[in-house]
Coordinates of C-alpha atoms in Angstrom, one line a residue:
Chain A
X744 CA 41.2 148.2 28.6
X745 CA 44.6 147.3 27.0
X746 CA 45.2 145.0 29.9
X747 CA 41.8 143.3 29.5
X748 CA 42.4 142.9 25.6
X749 CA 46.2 141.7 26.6
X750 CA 44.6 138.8 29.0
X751 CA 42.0 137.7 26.8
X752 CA 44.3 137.4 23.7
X753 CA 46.5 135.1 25.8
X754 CA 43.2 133.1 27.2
X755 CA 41.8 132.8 23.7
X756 CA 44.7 131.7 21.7
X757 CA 45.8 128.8 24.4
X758 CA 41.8 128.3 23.8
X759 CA 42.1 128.1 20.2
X760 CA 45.4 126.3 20.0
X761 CA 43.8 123.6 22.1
X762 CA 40.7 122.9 20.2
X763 CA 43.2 123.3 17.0
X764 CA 45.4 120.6 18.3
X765 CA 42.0 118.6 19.1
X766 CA 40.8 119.3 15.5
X767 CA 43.7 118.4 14.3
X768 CA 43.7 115.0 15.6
X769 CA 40.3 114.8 15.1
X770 CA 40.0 115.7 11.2
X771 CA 42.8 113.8 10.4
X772 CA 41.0 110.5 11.3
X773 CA 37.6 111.4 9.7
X774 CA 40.1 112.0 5.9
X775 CA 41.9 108.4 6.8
X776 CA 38.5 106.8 7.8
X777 CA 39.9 106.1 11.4
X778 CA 38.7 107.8 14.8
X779 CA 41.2 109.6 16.2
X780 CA 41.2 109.9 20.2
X781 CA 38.5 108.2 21.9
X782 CA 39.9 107.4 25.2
X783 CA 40.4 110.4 27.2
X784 CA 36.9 112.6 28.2
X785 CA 33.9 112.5 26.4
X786 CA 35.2 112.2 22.5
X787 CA 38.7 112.2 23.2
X788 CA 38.3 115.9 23.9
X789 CA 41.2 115.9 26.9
X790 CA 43.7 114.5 24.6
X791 CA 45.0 117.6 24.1
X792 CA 45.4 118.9 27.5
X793 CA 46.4 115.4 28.8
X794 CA 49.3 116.4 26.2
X795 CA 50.4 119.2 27.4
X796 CA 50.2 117.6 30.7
X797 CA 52.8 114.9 29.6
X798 CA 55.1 117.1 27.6
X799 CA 55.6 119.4 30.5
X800 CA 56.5 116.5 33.0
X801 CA 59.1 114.9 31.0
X802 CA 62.7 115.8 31.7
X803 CA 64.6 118.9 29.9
X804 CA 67.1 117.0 28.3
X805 CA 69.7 119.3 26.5
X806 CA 72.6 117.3 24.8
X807 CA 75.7 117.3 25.6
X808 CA 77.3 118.9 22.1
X809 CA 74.8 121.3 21.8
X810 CA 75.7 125.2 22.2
X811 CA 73.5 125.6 25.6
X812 CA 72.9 129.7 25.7
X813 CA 71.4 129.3 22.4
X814 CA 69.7 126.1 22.7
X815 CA 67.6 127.2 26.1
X816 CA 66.8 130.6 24.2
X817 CA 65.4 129.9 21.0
X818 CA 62.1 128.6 22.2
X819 CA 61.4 132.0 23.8
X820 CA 62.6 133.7 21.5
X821 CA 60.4 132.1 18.4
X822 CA 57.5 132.1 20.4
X823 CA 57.8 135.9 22.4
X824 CA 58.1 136.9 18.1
X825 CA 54.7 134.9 17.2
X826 CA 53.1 135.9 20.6
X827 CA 53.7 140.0 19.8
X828 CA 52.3 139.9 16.7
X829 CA 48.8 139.1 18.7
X830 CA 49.5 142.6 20.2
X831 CA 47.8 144.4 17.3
X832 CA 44.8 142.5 16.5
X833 CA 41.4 143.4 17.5
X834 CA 39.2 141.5 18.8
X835 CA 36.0 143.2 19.1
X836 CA 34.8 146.9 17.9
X837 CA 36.7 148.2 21.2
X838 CA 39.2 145.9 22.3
X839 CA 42.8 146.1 20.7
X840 CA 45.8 144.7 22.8
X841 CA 47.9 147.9 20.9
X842 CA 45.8 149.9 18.5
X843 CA 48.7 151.6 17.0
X844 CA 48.5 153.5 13.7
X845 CA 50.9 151.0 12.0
X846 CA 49.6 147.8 12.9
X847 CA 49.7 146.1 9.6
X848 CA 53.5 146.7 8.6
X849 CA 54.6 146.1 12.9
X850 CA 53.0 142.2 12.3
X851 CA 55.0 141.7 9.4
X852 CA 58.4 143.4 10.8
X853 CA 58.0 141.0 14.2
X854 CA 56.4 137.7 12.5
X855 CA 60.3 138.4 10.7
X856 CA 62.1 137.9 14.4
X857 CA 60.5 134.1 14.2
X858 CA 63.5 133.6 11.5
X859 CA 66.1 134.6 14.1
X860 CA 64.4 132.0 16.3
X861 CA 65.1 129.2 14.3
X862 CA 68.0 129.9 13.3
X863 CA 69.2 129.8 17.1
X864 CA 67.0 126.9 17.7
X865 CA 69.3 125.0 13.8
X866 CA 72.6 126.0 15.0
X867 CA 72.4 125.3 18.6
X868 CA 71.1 121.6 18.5
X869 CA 74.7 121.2 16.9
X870 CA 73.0 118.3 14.8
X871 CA 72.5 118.0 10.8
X872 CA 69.2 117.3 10.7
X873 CA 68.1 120.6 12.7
X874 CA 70.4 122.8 11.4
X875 CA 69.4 121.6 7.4
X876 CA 65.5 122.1 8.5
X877 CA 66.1 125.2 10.3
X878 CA 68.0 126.4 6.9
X879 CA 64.9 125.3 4.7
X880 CA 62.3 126.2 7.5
X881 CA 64.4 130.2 6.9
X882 CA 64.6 129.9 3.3
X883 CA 60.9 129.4 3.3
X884 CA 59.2 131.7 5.3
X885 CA 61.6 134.5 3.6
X886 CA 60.4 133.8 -0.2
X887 CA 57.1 133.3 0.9
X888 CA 56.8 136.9 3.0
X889 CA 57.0 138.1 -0.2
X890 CA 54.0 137.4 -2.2
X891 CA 52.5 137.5 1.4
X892 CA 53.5 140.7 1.9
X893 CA 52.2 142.1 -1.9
X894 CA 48.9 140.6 -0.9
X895 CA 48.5 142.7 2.4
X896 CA 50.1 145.5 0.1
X897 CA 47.1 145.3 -1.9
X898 CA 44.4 145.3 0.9
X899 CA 46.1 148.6 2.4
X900 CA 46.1 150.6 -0.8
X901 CA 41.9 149.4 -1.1
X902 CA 41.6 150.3 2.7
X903 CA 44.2 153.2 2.7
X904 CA 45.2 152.6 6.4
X905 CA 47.9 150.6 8.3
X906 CA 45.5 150.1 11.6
X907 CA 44.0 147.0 12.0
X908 CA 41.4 148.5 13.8
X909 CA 40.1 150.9 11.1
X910 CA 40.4 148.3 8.7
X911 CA 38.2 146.5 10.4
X912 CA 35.5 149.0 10.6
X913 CA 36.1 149.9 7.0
X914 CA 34.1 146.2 6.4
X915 CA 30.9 146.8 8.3
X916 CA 27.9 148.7 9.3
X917 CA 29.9 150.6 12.3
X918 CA 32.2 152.0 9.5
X919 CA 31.1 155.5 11.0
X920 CA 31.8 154.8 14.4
X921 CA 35.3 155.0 14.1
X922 CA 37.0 158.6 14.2
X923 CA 37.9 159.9 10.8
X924 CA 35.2 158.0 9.3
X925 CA 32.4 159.5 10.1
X926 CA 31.3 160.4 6.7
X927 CA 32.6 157.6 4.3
X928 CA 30.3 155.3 2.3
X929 CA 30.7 151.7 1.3
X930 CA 29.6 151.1 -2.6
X931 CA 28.7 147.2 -3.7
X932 CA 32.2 146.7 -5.3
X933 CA 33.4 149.6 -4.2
X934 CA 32.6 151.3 -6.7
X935 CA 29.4 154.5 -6.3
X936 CA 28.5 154.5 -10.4
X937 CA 26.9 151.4 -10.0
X938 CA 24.6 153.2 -7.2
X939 CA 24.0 150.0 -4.7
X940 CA 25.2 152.1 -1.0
X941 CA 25.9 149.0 1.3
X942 CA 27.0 151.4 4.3
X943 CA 24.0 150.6 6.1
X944 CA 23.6 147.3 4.7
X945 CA 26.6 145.6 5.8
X946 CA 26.9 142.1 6.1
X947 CA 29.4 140.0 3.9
X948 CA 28.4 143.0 1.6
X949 CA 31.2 145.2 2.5
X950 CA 33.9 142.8 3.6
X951 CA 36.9 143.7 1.7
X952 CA 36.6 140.7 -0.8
X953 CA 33.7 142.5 -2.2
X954 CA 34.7 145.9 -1.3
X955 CA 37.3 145.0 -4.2
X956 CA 36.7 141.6 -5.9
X957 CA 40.4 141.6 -6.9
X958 CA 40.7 140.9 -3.5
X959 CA 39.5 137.4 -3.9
X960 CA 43.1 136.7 -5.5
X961 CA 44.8 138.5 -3.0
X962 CA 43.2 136.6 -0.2
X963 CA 44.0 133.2 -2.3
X964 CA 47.5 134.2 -2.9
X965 CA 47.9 134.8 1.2
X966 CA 46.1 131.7 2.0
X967 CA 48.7 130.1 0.4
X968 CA 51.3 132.4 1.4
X969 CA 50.4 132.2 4.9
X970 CA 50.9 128.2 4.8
X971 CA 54.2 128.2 3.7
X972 CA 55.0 130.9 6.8
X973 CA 53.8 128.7 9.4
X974 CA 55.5 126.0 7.6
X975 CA 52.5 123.4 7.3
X976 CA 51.4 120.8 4.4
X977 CA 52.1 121.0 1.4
X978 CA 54.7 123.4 2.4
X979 CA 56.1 121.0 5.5
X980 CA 59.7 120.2 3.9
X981 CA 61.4 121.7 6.6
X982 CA 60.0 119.1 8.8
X983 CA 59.7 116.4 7.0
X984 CA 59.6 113.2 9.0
X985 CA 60.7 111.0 6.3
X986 CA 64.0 112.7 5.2
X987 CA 64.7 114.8 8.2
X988 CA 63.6 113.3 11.5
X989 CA 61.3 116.6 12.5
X990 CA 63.6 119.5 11.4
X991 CA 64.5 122.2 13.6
X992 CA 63.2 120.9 16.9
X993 CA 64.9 117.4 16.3
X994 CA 66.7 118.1 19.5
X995 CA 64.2 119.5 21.5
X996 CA 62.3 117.8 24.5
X997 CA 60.0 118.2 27.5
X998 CA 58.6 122.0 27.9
X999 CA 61.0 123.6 25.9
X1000 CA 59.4 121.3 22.6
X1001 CA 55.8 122.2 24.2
X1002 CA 56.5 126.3 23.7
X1003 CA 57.9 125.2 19.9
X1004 CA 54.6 123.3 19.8
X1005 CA 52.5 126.3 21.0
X1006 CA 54.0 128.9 19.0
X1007 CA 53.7 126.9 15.5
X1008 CA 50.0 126.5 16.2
X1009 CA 50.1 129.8 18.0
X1010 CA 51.4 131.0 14.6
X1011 CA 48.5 129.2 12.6
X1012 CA 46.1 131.0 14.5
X1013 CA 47.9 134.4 14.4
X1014 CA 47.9 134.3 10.6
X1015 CA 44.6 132.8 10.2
X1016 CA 43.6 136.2 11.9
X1017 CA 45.2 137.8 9.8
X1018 CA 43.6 136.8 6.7
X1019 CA 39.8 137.2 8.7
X1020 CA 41.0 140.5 9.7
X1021 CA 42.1 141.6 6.4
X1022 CA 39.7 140.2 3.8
X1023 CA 37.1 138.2 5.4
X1024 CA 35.5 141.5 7.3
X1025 CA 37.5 141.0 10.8
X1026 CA 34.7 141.2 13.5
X1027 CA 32.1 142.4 11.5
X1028 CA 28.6 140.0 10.9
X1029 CA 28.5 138.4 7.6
X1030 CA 24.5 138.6 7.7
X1031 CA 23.4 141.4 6.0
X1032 CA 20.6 143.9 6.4
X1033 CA 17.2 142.4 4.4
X1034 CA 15.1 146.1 4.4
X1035 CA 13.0 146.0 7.5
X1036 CA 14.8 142.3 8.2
X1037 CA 18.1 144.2 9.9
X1038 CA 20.3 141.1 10.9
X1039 CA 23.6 142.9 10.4
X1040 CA 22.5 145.2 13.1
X1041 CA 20.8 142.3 15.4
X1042 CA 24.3 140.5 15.2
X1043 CA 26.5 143.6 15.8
X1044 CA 25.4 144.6 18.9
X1045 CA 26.0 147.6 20.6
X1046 CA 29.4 148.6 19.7
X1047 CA 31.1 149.8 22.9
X1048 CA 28.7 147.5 25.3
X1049 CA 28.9 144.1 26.1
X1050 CA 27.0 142.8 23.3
X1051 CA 29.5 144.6 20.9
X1052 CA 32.6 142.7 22.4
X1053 CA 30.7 139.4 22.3
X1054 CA 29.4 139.4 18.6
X1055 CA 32.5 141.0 17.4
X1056 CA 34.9 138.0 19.5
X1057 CA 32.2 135.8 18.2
X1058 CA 32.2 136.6 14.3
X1059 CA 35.9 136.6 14.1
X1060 CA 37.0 133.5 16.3
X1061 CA 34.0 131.5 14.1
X1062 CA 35.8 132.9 10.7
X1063 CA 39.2 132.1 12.1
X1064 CA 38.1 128.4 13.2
X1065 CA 36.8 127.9 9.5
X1066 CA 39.9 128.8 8.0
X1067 CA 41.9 126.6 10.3
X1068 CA 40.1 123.8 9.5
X1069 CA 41.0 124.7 5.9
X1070 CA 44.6 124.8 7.0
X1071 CA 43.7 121.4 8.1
X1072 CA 42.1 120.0 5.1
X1073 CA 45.2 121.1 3.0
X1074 CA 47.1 119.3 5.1
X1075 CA 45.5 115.8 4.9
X1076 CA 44.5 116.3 1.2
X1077 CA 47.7 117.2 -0.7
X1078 CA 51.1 116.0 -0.9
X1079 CA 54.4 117.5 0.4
X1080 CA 56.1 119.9 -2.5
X1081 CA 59.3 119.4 -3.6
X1082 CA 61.9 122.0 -3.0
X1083 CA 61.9 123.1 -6.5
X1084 CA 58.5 122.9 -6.5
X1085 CA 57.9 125.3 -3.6
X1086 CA 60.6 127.8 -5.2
X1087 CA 58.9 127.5 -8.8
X1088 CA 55.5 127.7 -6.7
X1089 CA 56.6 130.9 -4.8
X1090 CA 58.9 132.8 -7.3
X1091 CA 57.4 132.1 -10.6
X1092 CA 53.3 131.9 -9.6
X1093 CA 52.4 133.7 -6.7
X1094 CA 55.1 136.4 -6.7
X1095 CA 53.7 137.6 -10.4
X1096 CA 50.2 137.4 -9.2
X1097 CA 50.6 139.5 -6.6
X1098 CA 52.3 142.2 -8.7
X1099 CA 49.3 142.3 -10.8
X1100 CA 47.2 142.0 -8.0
X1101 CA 48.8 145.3 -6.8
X1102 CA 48.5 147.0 -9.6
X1103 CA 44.8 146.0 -9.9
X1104 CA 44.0 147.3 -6.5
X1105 CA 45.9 150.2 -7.0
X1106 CA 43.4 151.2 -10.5
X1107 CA 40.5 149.9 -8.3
X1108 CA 41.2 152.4 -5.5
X1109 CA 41.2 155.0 -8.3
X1110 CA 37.5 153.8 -9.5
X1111 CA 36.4 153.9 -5.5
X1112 CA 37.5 157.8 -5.3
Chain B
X507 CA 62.8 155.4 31.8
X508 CA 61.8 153.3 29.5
X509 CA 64.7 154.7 27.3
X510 CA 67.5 154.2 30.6
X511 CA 66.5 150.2 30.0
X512 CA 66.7 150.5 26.0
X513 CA 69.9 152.4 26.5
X514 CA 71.6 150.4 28.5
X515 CA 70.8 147.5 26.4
X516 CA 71.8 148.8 23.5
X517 CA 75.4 149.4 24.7
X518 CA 75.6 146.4 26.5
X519 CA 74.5 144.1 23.4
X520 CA 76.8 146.4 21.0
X521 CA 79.7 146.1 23.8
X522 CA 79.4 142.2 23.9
X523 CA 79.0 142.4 19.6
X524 CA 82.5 144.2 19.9
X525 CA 84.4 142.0 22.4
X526 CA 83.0 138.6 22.1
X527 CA 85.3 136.6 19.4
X528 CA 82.1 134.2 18.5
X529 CA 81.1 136.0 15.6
X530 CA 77.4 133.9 15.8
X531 CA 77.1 135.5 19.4
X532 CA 77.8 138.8 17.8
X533 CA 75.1 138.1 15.1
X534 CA 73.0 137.2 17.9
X535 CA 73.8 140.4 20.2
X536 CA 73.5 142.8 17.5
X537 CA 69.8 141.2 17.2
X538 CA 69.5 143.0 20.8
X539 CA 71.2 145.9 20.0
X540 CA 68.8 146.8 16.6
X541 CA 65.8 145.6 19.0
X542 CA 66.8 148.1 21.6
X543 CA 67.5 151.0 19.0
X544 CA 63.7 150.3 17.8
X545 CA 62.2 150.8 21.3
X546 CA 64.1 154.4 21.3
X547 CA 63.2 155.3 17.9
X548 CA 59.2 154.4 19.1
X549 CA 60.3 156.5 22.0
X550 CA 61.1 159.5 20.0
X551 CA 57.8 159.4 18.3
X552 CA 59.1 157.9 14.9
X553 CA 57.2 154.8 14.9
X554 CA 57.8 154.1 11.2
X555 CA 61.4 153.9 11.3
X556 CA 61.1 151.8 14.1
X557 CA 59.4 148.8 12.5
X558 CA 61.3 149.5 9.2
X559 CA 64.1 149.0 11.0
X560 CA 63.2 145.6 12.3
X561 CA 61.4 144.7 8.8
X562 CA 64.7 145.4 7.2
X563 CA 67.6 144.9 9.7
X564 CA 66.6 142.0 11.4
X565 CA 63.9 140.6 9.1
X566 CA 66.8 141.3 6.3
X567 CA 70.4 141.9 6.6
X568 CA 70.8 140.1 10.2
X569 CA 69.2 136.6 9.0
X570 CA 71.6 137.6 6.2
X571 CA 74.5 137.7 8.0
X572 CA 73.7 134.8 10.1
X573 CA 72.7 132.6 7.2
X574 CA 76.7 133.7 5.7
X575 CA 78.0 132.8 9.1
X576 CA 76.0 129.3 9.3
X577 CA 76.7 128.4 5.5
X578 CA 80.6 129.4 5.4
X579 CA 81.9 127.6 8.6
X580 CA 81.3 124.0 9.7
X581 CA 79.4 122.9 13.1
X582 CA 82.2 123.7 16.0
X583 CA 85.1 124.9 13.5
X584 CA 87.1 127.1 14.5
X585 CA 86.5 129.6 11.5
X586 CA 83.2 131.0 13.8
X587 CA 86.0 132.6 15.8
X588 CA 87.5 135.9 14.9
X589 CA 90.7 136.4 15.6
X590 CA 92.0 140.1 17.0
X591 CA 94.3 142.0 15.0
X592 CA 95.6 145.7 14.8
X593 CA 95.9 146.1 18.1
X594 CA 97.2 149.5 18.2
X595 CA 95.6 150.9 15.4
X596 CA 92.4 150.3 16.6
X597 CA 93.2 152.0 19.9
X598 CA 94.3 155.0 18.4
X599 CA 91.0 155.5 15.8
X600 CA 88.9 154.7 19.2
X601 CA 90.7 157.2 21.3
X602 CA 91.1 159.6 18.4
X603 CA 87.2 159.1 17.5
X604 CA 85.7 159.4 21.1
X605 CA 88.2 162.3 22.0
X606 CA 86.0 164.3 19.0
X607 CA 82.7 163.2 20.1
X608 CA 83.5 163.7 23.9
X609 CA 84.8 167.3 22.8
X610 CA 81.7 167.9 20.6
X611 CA 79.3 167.0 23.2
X612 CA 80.8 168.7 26.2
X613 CA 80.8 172.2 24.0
X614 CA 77.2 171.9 22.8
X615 CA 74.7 174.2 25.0
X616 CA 71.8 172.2 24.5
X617 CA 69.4 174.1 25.9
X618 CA 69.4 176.6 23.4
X619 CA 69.1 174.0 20.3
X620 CA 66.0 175.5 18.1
X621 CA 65.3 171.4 17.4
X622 CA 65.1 170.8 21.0
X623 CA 63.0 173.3 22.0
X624 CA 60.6 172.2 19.5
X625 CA 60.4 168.3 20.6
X626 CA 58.7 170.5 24.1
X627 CA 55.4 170.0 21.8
X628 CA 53.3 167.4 20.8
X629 CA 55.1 166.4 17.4
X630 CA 52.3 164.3 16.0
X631 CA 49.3 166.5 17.1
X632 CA 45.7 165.1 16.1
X633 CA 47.5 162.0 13.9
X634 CA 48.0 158.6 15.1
X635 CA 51.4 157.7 13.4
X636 CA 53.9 159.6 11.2
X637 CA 53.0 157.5 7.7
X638 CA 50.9 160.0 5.9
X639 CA 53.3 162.6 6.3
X640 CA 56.4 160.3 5.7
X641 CA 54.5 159.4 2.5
X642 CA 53.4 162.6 1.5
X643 CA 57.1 164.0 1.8
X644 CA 58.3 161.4 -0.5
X645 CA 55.6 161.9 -3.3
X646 CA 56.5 165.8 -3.1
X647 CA 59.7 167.3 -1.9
X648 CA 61.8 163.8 -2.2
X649 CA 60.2 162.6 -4.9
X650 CA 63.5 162.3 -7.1
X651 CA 66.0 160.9 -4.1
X652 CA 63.4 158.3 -3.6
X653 CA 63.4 157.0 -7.1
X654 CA 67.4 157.2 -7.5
X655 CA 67.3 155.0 -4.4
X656 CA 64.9 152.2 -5.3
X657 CA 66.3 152.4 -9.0
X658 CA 69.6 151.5 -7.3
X659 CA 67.9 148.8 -5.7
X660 CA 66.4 147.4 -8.7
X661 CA 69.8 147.7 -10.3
X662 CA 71.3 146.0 -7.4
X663 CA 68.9 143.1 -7.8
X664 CA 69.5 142.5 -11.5
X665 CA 73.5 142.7 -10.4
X666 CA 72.7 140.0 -8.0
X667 CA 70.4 137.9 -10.6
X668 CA 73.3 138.3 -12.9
X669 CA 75.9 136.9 -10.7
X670 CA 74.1 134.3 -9.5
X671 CA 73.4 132.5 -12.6
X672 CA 75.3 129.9 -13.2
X673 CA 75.9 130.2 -17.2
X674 CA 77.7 133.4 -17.4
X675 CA 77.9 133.5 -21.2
X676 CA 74.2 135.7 -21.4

């Protein structure tokens, strides 16, 4: 089973990031009132795969100044970091790559080795431009793991659990399916005074944004978060074109910019999962149970058969498509941040909020008990 | 023999961290050796100090170090190199210190260790990780160490605040 989950996480996410990088194309034109590909397949739909076509016969060019051990590495290593992090998310009711018990805090610790990654990737083009975007691109992502990190905080002192897994069935109507479980209850809001059981109602019901509306800012704060980390507009300084050529992968050419390519949007994706998983009721339905009109249960399927695994793959790639277009949106709506901006942004906003986000959670969990 | 490959990658990354006079390549090979010591520590069942040792050695004080390196020595300057000193001195600490530990080792019966005996059984039984009883421990018998440490840490952080501010007169 792990080795099923470990093929169809690599399948899907090359799936994904191609119909991302489609998107992309795509949803920029529709904003600037253009069309975007056209030429190649029906809509322009081979575009991207007619990309990675081209990228991967150009030559590897690796200059002449640059340190070359370092150079050929840090591709691997930034996308091997992104590329385990997929290792603990489920995809369905009963397929997890790794369902370990500390799933949550492992993401975070190995999404950190990226940093090391582009550091390598800076200092062994041997050229200003990479090295100053590789230093912003670090100085980034750090800052920003923190309010990040206070929002996940905040959904794993609601959920009490580090496993993706039994977070996930925390937010449904399977929630006694999983072992350990057996006899919990979900309350609208989490809460059983106000006597509305949603256990067997499901639904968007009991994702975790309404398990604990204080969740709602938590999510917001690591939507936002979670751009910065993947380094995408507004948050694109270490890239950007206009001051610093392309950042980090300046250098870079041929296959060796196609993995840099993959893992960024590899990296979208992971942390778009992320955010389904954790508030947006991972795999679960959002239709809920109308009395004799049971939807949740029509679009659950049987968990364990291979109804289960398709609903569940179904409900959380459609989720995480949705919040990648948002990604996309941001990108072509807003403006690039200024450095002091982003700092003032990270340090003096979010970081706070997520603070009293914690501490909210933490007297919510109290009220659920 | 999972733990033969982490093993031997650990000493071979540390070796190279010791010898190589890059000090970036050392940065770089310690990167290895912390990864390697995580694989053992998952090995020997403590799954929670292995990702808290990537979350802060590598996600912290590594990108640390690196940054220091990066930021305190120009592109292809010779200050990346370290130069080797104490020659002697060194030599003598390394014999003197691996003469104790080869003596240590050689002398233990470690068959007989109570600790030993006890990793024979299944150390985390019907749980699925060690964090509820790593966080039960610390809100009961270590309650106090653990709040000396992170009020150290949160003095350490003011210290920090309050040398990084450019107007010193506050």
């Amino acid at each position: 089973m792990p080795l099923l989950a470990f093929v169809l996480a690599v399948g899907l996410m090359l799936l994904i990031v191609i119909v991302v990088v489609y998107a992309e194309r795509k949803v920029a034109a529709f904003m600037q009132d253009r069309v975007g590909p056209t030429e190649a397949g029906p809509h322009g739909t081979l575009q991207p795969l007619l990309d990675v076509l081209k990228l991967l016969q150009k030559e590897d060019i690796i200059p002449a100044a640059a340190d070359k051990k370092l150079f050929a590495i840090a591709p691997i290593m930034i996308f091997a970091a992104v590329f385990a992090g997929f290792a603990v998310i489920p995809l369905a009711p009963t397929l997890v790559p790794a369902g370990i018990g500390i799933g949550v805090f492992y993401l975070l610790a190995i999404i950190s080795l990226d940093v090391v990654g582009l550091l390598m990737a800076g200092w062994g083009s041997n050229n200003k431009y990479a090295m100053l975007g590789a230093m912003r691109s670090v100085a980034q992502i750090v800052s920003y793991e923190i309010p990040a990190g206070l929002a996940i905080l905040s959904v794993v002192m609601i959920c009490q659990s580090l496993d993706f897994q039994e977070i996930s069935y925390q937010q449904g109507v399977l929630i006694n399916y999983f072992p350990g479980l057996e006899y919990e209850l979900n309350w609208l809001f989490g809460i059983e005074a106000l006597g509305i059981n949603t256990t067997y109602v499901g639904g968007f019901f009991t994702w975790n944004i309404f398990r604990a509306p204080v969740m709602l800012v938590a999510f917001v704060i690591y939507f936002i978060a979670s751009l910065a980390e993947c380094n995408r507009a507004p948050f694109d300084i270490p890239e950007a074109e206009s001051e610093l050529v392309a950042g980090f992968h300046v250098e870079y050419s041929g296959f060796r910019f196609a993995t840099f390519f993959l893992a960024e949007y590899a990296m979208m994706v992971l942390v778009c999962l992320v955010a389904v998983i954790l508030f947006l009721g991972s795999w679960n339905t959002p239709l809920p149970n109308f009395g004799p009109l049971a939807l949740a249960n029509l679009t659950t399927g049987n968990p364990g058969g291979i109804t289960g695994i398709f609903w569940g793959a179904f409900w959380l790639i459609s989720k995480t498509l949705v919040l990648l277009f948002l990604q996309l949106w941001a990108r072509w709506t807003y403006p690039r941040l200024r450095v002091d901006q982003l700092m003032h942004l990270c340090w003096k906003v979010l970081t706070p909020a997520a603070l009293a986000v914690v501490l909210v959670a933490g007297v919510w969990r109290l009220l659920m008990v | 023999m999972l733990f033969y490959i982490f093993a031997a990658l650990a000493v071979l990354s540390a070796g190279y961290l010791v010898l190589t006079r890059n000090l970036l390549y050392a940065g770089f090979s310690l990167l290895v050796t912390l990864l390697s010591l995580a694989g053992i520590y998952v090995l020997l069942f403590a799954d929670f100090v292995a990702v808290l040792q990537l979350m802060v050695y590598v996600g912290g004080v590594l990108v640390l170090i690196l940054f220091g390196i990066m930021l305190s020595s120009r592109v292809h300057d010779d200050s990346v190199l370290s130069k080797s000193s104490n020659k002697i001195w060194g030599t003598l600490v390394f014999l003197f210190v691996s003469t104790g530990l080869c003596y240590t080792i050689l002398k233990t019966n470690f068959s007989l260790l109570p600790w030993l005996q006890a990793a024979e059984t299944d150390v985390l039984g019907y749980q699925k990780s060690t964090v509820q009883s790593i966080g039960i421990k610390l809100m009961t018998d270590f309650v106090l160490p653990f709040e000396v440490a992170s009020l150290l840490l949160l003095i350490a952080l003011m210290g920090a605040a309050y040398i990084a501010t450019e107007n010193q007169k506050v």
